[in-house]
C-alpha positions as YAML, in Angstrom:
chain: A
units: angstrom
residues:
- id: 1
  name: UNK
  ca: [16.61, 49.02, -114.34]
- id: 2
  name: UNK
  ca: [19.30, 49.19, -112.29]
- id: 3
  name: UNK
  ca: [20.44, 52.77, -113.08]
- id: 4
  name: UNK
  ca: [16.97, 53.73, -112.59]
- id: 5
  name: UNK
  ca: [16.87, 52.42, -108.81]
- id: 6
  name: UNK
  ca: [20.37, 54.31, -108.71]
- id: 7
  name: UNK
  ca: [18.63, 57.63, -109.59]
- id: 8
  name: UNK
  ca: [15.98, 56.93, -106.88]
- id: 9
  name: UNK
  ca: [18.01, 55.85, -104.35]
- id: 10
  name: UNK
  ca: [20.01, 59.06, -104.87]
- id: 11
  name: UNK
  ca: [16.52, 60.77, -104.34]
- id: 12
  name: UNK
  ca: [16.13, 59.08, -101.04]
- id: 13
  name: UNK
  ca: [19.58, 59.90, -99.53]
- id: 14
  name: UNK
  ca: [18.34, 63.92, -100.65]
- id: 15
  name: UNK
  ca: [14.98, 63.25, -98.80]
- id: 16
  name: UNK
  ca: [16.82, 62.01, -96.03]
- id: 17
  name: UNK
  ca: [19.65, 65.43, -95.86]
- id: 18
  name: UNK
  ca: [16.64, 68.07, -96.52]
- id: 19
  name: UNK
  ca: [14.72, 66.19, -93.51]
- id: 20
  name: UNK
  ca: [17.96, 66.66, -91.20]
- id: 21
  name: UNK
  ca: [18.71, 70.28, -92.28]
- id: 22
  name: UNK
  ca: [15.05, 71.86, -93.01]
- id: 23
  name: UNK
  ca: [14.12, 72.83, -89.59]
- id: 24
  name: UNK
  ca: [15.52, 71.32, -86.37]
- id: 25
  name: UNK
  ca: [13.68, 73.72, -83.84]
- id: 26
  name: UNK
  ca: [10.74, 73.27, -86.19]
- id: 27
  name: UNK
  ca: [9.50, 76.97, -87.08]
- id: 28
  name: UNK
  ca: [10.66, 80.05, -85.54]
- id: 29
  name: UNK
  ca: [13.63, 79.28, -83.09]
- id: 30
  name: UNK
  ca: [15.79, 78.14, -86.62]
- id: 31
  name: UNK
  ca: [16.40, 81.23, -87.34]
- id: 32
  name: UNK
  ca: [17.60, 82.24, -83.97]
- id: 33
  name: UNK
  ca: [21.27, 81.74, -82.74]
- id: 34
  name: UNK
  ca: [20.76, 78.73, -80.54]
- id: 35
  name: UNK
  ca: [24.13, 77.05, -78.63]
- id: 36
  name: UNK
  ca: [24.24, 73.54, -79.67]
- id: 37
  name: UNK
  ca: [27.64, 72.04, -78.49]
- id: 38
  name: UNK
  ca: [28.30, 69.91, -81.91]
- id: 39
  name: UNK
  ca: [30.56, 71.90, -83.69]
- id: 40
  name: UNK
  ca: [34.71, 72.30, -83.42]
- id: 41
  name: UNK
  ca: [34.28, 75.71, -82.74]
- id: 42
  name: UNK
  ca: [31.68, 76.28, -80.63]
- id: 43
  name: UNK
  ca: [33.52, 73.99, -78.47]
- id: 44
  name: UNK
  ca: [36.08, 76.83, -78.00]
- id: 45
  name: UNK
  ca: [34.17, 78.22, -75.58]
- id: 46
  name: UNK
  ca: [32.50, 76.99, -72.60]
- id: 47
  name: UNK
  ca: [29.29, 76.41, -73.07]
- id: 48
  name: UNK
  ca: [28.25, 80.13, -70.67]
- id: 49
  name: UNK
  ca: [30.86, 81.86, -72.93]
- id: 50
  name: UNK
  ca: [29.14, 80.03, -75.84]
- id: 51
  name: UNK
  ca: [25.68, 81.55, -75.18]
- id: 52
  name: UNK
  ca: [27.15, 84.53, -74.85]
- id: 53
  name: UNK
  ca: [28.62, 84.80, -77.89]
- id: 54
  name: UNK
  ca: [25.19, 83.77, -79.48]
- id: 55
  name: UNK
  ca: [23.14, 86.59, -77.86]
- id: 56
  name: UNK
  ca: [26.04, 88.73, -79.03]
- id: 57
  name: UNK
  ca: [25.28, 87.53, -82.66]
- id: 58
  name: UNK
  ca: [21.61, 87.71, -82.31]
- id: 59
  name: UNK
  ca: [22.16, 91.46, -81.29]
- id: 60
  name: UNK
  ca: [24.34, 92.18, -84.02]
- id: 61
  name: UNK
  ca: [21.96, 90.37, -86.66]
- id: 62
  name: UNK
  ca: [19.06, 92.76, -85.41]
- id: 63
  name: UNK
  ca: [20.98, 95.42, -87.34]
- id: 64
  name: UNK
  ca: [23.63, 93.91, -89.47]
- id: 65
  name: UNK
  ca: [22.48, 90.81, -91.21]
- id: 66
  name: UNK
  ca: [24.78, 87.59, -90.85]
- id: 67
  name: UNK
  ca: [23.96, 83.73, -91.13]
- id: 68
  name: UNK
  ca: [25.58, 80.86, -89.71]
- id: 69
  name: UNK
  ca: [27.72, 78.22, -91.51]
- id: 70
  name: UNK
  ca: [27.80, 76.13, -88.55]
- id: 71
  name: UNK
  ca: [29.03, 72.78, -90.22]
- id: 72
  name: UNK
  ca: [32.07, 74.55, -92.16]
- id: 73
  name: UNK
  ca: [32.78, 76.93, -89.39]
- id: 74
  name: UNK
  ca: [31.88, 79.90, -91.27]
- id: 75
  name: UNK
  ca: [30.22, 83.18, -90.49]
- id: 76
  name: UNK
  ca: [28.73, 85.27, -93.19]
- id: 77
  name: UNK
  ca: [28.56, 89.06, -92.73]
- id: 78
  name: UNK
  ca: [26.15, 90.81, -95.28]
- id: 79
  name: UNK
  ca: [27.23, 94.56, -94.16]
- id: 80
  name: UNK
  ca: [29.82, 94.93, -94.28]
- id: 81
  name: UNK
  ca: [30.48, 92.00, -96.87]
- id: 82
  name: UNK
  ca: [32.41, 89.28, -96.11]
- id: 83
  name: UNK
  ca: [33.09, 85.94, -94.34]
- id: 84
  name: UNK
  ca: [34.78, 85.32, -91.38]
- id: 85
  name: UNK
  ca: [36.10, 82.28, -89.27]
- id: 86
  name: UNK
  ca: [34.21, 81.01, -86.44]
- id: 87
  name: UNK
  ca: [36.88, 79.28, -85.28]
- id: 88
  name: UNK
  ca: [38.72, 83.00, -85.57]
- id: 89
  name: UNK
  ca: [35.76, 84.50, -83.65]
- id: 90
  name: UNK
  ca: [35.46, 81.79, -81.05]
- id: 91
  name: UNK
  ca: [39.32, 82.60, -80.31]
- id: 92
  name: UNK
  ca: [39.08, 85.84, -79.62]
- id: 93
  name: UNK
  ca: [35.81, 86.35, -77.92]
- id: 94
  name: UNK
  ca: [37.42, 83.81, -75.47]
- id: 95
  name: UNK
  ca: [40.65, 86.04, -74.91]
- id: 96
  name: UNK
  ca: [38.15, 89.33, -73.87]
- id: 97
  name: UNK
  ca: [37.42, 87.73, -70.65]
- id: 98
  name: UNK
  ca: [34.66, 88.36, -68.36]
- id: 99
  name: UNK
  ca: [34.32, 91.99, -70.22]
- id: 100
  name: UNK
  ca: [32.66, 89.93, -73.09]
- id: 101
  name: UNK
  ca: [30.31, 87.74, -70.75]
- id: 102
  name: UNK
  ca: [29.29, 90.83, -68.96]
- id: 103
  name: UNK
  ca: [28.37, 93.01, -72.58]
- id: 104
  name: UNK
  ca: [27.90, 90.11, -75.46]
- id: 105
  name: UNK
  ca: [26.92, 92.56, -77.99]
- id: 106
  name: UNK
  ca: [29.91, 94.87, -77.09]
- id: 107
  name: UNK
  ca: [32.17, 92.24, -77.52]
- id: 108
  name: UNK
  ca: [30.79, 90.28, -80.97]
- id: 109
  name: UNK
  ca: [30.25, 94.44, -82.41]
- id: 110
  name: UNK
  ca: [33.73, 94.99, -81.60]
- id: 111
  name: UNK
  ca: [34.95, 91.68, -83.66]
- id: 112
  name: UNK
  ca: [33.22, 91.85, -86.47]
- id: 113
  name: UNK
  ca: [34.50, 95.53, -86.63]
- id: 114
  name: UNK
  ca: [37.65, 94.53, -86.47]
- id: 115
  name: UNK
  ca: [37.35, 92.15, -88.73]
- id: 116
  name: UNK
  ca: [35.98, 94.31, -91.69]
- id: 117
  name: UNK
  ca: [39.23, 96.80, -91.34]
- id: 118
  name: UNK
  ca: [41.73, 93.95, -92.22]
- id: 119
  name: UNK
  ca: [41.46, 91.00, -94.53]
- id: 120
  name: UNK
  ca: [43.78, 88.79, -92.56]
- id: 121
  name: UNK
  ca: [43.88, 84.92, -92.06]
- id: 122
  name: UNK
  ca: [40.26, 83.74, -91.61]
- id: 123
  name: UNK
  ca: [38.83, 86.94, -93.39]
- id: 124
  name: UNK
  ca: [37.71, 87.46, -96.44]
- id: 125
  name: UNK
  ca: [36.37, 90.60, -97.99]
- id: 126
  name: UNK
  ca: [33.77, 90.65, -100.64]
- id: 127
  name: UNK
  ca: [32.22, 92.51, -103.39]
- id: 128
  name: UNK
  ca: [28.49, 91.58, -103.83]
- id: 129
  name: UNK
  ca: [28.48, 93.01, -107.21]
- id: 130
  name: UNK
  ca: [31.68, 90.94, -108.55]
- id: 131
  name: UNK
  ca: [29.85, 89.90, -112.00]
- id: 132
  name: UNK
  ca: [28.54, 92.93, -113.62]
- id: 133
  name: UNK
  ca: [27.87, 91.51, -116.82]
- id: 134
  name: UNK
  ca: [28.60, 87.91, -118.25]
- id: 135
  name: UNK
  ca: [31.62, 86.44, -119.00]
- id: 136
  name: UNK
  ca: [32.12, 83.75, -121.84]
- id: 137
  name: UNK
  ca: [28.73, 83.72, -121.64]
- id: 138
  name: UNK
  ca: [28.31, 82.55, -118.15]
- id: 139
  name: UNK
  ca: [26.28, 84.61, -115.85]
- id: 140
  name: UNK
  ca: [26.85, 84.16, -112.10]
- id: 141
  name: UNK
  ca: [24.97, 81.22, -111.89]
- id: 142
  name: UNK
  ca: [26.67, 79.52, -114.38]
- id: 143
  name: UNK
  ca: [30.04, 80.82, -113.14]
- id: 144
  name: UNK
  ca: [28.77, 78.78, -109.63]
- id: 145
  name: UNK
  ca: [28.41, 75.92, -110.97]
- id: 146
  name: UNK
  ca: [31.52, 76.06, -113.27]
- id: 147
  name: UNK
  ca: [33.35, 76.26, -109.52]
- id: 148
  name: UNK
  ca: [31.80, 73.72, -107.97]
- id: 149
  name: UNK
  ca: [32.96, 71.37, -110.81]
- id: 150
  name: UNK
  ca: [36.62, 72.98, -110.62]
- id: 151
  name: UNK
  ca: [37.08, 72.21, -106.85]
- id: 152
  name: UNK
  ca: [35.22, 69.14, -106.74]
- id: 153
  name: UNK
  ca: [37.91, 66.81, -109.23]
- id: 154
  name: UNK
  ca: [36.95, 63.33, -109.86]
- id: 155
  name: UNK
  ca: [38.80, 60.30, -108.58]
- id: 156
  name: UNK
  ca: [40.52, 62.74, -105.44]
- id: 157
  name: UNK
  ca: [38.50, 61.77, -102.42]
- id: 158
  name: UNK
  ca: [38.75, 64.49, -98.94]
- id: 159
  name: UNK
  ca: [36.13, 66.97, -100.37]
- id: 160
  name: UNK
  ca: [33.45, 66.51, -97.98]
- id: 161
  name: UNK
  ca: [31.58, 69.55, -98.59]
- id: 162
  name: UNK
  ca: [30.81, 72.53, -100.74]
- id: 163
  name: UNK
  ca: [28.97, 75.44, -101.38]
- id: 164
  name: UNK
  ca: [28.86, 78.06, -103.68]
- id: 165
  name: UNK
  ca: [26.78, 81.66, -103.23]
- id: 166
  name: UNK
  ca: [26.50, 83.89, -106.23]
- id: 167
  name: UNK
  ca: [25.35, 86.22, -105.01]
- id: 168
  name: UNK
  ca: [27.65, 86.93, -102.28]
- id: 169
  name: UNK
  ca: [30.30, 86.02, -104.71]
- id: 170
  name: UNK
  ca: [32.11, 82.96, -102.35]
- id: 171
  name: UNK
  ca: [32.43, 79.90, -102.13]
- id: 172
  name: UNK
  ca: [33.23, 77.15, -99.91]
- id: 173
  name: UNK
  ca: [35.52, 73.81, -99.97]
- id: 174
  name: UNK
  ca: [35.51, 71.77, -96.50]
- id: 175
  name: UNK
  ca: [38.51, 68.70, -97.08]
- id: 176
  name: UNK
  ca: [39.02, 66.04, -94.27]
- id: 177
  name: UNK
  ca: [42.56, 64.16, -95.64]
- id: 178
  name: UNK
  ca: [41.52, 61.18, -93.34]
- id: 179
  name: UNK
  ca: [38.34, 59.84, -91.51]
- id: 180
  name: UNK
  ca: [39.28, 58.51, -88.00]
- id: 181
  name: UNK
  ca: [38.01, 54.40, -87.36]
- id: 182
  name: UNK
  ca: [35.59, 56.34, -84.17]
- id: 183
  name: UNK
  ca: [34.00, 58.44, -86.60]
- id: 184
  name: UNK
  ca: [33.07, 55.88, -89.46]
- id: 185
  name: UNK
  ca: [31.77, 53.79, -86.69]
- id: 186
  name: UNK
  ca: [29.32, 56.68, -85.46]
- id: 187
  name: UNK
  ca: [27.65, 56.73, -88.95]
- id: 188
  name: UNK
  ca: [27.92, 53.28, -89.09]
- id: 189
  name: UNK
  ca: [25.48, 53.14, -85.93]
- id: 190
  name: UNK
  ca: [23.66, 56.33, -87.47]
- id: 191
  name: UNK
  ca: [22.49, 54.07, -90.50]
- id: 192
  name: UNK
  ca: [22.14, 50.88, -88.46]
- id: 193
  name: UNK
  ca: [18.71, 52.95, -87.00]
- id: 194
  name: UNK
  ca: [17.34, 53.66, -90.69]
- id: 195
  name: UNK
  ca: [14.09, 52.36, -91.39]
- id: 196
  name: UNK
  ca: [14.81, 52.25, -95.40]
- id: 197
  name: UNK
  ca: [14.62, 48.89, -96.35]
- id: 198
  name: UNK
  ca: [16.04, 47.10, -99.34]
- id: 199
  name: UNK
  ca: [15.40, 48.61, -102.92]
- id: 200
  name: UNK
  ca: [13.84, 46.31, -105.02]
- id: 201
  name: UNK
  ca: [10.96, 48.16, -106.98]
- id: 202
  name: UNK
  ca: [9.05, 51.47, -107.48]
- id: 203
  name: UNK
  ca: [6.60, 50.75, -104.52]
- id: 204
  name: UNK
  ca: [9.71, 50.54, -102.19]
- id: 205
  name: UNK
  ca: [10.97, 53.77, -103.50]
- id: 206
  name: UNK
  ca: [7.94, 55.67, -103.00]
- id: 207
  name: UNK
  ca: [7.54, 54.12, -99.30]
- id: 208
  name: UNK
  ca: [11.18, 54.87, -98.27]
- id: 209
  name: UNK
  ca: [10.64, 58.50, -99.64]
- id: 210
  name: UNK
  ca: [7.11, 59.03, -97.65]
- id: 211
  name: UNK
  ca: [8.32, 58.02, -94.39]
- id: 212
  name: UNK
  ca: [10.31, 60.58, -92.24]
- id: 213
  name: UNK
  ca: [13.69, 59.09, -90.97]
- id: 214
  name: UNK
  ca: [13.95, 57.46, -87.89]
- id: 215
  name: UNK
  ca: [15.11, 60.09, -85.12]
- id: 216
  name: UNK
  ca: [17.99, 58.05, -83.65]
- id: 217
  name: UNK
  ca: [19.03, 58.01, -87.51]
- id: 218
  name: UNK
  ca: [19.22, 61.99, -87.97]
- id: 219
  name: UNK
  ca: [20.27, 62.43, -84.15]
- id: 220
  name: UNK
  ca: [23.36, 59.80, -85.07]
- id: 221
  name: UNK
  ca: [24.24, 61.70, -88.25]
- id: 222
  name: UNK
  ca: [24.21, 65.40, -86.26]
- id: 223
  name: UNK
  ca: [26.09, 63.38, -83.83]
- id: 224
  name: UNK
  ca: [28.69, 62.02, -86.50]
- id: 225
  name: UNK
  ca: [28.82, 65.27, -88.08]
- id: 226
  name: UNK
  ca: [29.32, 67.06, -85.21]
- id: 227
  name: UNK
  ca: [32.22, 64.57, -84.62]
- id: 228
  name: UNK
  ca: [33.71, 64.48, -87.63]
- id: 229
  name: UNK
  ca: [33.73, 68.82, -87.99]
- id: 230
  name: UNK
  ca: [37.05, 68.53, -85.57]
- id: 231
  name: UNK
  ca: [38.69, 66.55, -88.29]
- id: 232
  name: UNK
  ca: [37.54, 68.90, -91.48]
- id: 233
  name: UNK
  ca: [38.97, 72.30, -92.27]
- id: 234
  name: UNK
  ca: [36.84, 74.73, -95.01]
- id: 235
  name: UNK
  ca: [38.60, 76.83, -97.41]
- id: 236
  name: UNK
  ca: [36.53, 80.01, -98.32]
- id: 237
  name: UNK
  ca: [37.47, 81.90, -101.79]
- id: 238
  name: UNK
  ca: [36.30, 85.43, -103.25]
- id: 239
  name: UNK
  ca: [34.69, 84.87, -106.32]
- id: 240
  name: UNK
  ca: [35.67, 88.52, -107.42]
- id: 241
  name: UNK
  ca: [39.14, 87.88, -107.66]
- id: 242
  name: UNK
  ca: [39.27, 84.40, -109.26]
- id: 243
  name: UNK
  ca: [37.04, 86.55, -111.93]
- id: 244
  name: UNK
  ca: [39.99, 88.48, -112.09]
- id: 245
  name: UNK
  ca: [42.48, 85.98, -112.70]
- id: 246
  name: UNK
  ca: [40.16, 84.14, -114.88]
- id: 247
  name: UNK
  ca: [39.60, 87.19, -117.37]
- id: 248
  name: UNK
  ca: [43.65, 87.25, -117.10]
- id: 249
  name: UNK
  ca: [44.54, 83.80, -117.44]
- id: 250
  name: UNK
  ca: [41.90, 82.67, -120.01]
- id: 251
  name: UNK
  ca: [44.13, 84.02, -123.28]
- id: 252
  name: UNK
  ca: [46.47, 81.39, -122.57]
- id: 253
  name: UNK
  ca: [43.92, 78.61, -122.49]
- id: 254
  name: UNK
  ca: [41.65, 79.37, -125.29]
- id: 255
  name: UNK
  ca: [40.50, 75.68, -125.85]
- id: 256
  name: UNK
  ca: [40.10, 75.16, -122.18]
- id: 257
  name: UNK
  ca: [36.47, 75.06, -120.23]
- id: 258
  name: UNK
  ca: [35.41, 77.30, -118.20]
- id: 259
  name: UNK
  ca: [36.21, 75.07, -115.25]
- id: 260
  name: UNK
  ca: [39.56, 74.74, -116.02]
- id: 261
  name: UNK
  ca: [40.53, 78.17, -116.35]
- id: 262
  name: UNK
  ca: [39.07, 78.44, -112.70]
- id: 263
  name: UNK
  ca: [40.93, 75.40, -111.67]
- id: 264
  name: UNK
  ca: [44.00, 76.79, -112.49]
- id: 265
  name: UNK
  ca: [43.55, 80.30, -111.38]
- id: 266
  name: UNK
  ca: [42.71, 78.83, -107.88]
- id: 267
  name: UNK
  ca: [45.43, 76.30, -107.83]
- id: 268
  name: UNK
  ca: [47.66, 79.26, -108.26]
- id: 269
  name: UNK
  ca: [46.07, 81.70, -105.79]
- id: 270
  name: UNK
  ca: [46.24, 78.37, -102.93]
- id: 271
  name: UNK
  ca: [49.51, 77.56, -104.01]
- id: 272
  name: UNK
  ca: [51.17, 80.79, -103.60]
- id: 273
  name: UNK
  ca: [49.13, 82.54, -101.12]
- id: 274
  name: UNK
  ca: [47.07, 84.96, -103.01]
- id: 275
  name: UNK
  ca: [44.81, 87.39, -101.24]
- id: 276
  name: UNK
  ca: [41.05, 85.95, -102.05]
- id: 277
  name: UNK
  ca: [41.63, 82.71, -100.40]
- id: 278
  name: UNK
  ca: [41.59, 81.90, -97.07]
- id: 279
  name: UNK
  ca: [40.55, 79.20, -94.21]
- id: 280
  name: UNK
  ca: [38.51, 78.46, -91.04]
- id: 281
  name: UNK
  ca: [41.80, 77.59, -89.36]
- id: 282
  name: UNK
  ca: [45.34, 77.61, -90.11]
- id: 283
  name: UNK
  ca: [45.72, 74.06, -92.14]
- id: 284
  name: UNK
  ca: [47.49, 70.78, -91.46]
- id: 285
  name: UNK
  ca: [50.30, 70.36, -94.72]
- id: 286
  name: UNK
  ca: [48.32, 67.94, -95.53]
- id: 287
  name: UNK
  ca: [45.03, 69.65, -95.75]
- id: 288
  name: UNK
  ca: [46.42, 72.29, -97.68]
- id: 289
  name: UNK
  ca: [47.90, 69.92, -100.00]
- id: 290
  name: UNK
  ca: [44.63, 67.71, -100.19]
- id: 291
  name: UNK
  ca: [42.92, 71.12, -101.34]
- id: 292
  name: UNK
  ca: [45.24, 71.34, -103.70]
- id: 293
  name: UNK
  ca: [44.40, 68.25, -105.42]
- id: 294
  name: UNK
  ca: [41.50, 68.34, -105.36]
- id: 295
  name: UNK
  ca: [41.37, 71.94, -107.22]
- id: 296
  name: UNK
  ca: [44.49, 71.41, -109.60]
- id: 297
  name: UNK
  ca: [44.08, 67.95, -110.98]
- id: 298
  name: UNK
  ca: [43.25, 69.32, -114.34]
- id: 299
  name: UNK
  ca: [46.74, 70.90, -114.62]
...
């Protein structure tokens, strides 16, 4: 019984995140590049350099493909391929100056140019077709979700987020080594203005599911969110090259899952600096180290 009402509640808490992240403009505007003034890195800019920037990105999406990671401070670029720091991009459209107020497009063209000639700190380059054929019997769905597992280790808390696209070939770990007393209260008051009631049977189930959540309960949570993004830093990794040092490493760890091999090809590509792993923003010692653990607990 009770693991039962576990599941469900589980099912509630996913009704409740695909409510606050399926549409917040509700149709057409979600899918253009709106300022919102939550995130750590949009608040780089002010918010007229901010808009800027955005109708720079809109302009450069009309021809050039890219979608916003907005909570992990991540920019995806589909052509060329790769990722690229928001935080990075924030930075430096800030340092043009009134030149990039005065010609947005200019300005975000000219970055994301720059960024596809060097993979430096807060750019990584990627190789859509990374898996050609299957490996161990994984295809590249199955090689996702063997990464998820190896940088998501049980019993380390400070993962806070991940994401995994195989087709892109990358992957995503956002790590926060400590939530601040402010922030824990502002979800606190977030959940103090859900509706759910208690869980007792079925019927309850079914009525907390139905209902949409209370608006000062998703506007809390954007707002906590928001909050808590100056606290988090994301590492971003190329799938094509832990493929590498997976085919590589996996002879010496024959008996080993899948998982693990990837575990300890990462743990070795964070821990020494590899190209194929990189972050948002230059990390704290003890983000990087967090990361760490949380990756290399299987040895």
């Amino acid at each position: 019984m009770w693991i039962a009402l576990g599941v469900v509640a589980a099912l509630i808490i996913g009704v409740v995140l695909w409510w606050k992240f399926r549409d917040p403009l509700r149709g057409e505007d979600f899918y253009k590049f709106h300022v919102e003034r939550t995130w750590a890195w949009e608040l780089v800019l002010t918010e007229e350099q901010e808009q800027a920037f955005m109708t720079g990105l809109d302009a450069y999406n009309e021809e050039n493909t890219v979608f916003l990671h907005r909570e992990a401070g991540a920019l995806r670029v589909y052509d060329p391929s790769m990722m690229v720091s928001l935080f990075l991009l924030t930075e430096q459209f800030a340092a043009l100056g009134p030149g990039a107020l005065g010609d947005p497009a200019g300005a975000v063209r000219h970055l994301i140019d720059r960024a596809a000639q060097a993979e430096t700190g807060g750019v990584l380059h990627l190789d859509d077709d990374w898996m050609s054929e299957p490996v161990d019997g994984m295809d590249k769905y199955d090689f996702t979700g063997a990464m998820m597992s190896a940088t998501h280790a049980q019993g380390v808390d400070g993962g806070v987020g991940g994401y995994g696209d195989e087709d892109g070939g990358y992957g995503m770990l956002t790590v926060l080594t400590e939530e601040p007393q402010h922030v824990r209260r502002m979800y606190d008051d977030a959940h103090s203005h859900s509706s759910a009631g208690e869980i007792r049977n079925r019927l309850d189930v079914y009525k907390a599911v139905i209902q949409e959540p209370e608006p000062e309960f998703v506007a809390g949570l954007e707002r906590a969110d928001g909050e808590r993004s100056r606290f988090t830093n994301t590492l971003m990794y190329d799938y094509g090259r832990i493929l590498a040092g997976y085919r590589m490493m996996r002879p010496q760890m024959s008996y080993a899952q899948p998982s693990d091999v990837m575990s300890a090809v990462m743990a070795r590509m964070l821990a020494e600096n590899h190209p194929g792993i990189t972050w948002t923003r230059p990390p704290s010692p003890e983000q990087h180290q967090r990361a760490l653990d949380l990756i290399s607990t299987r040895g």
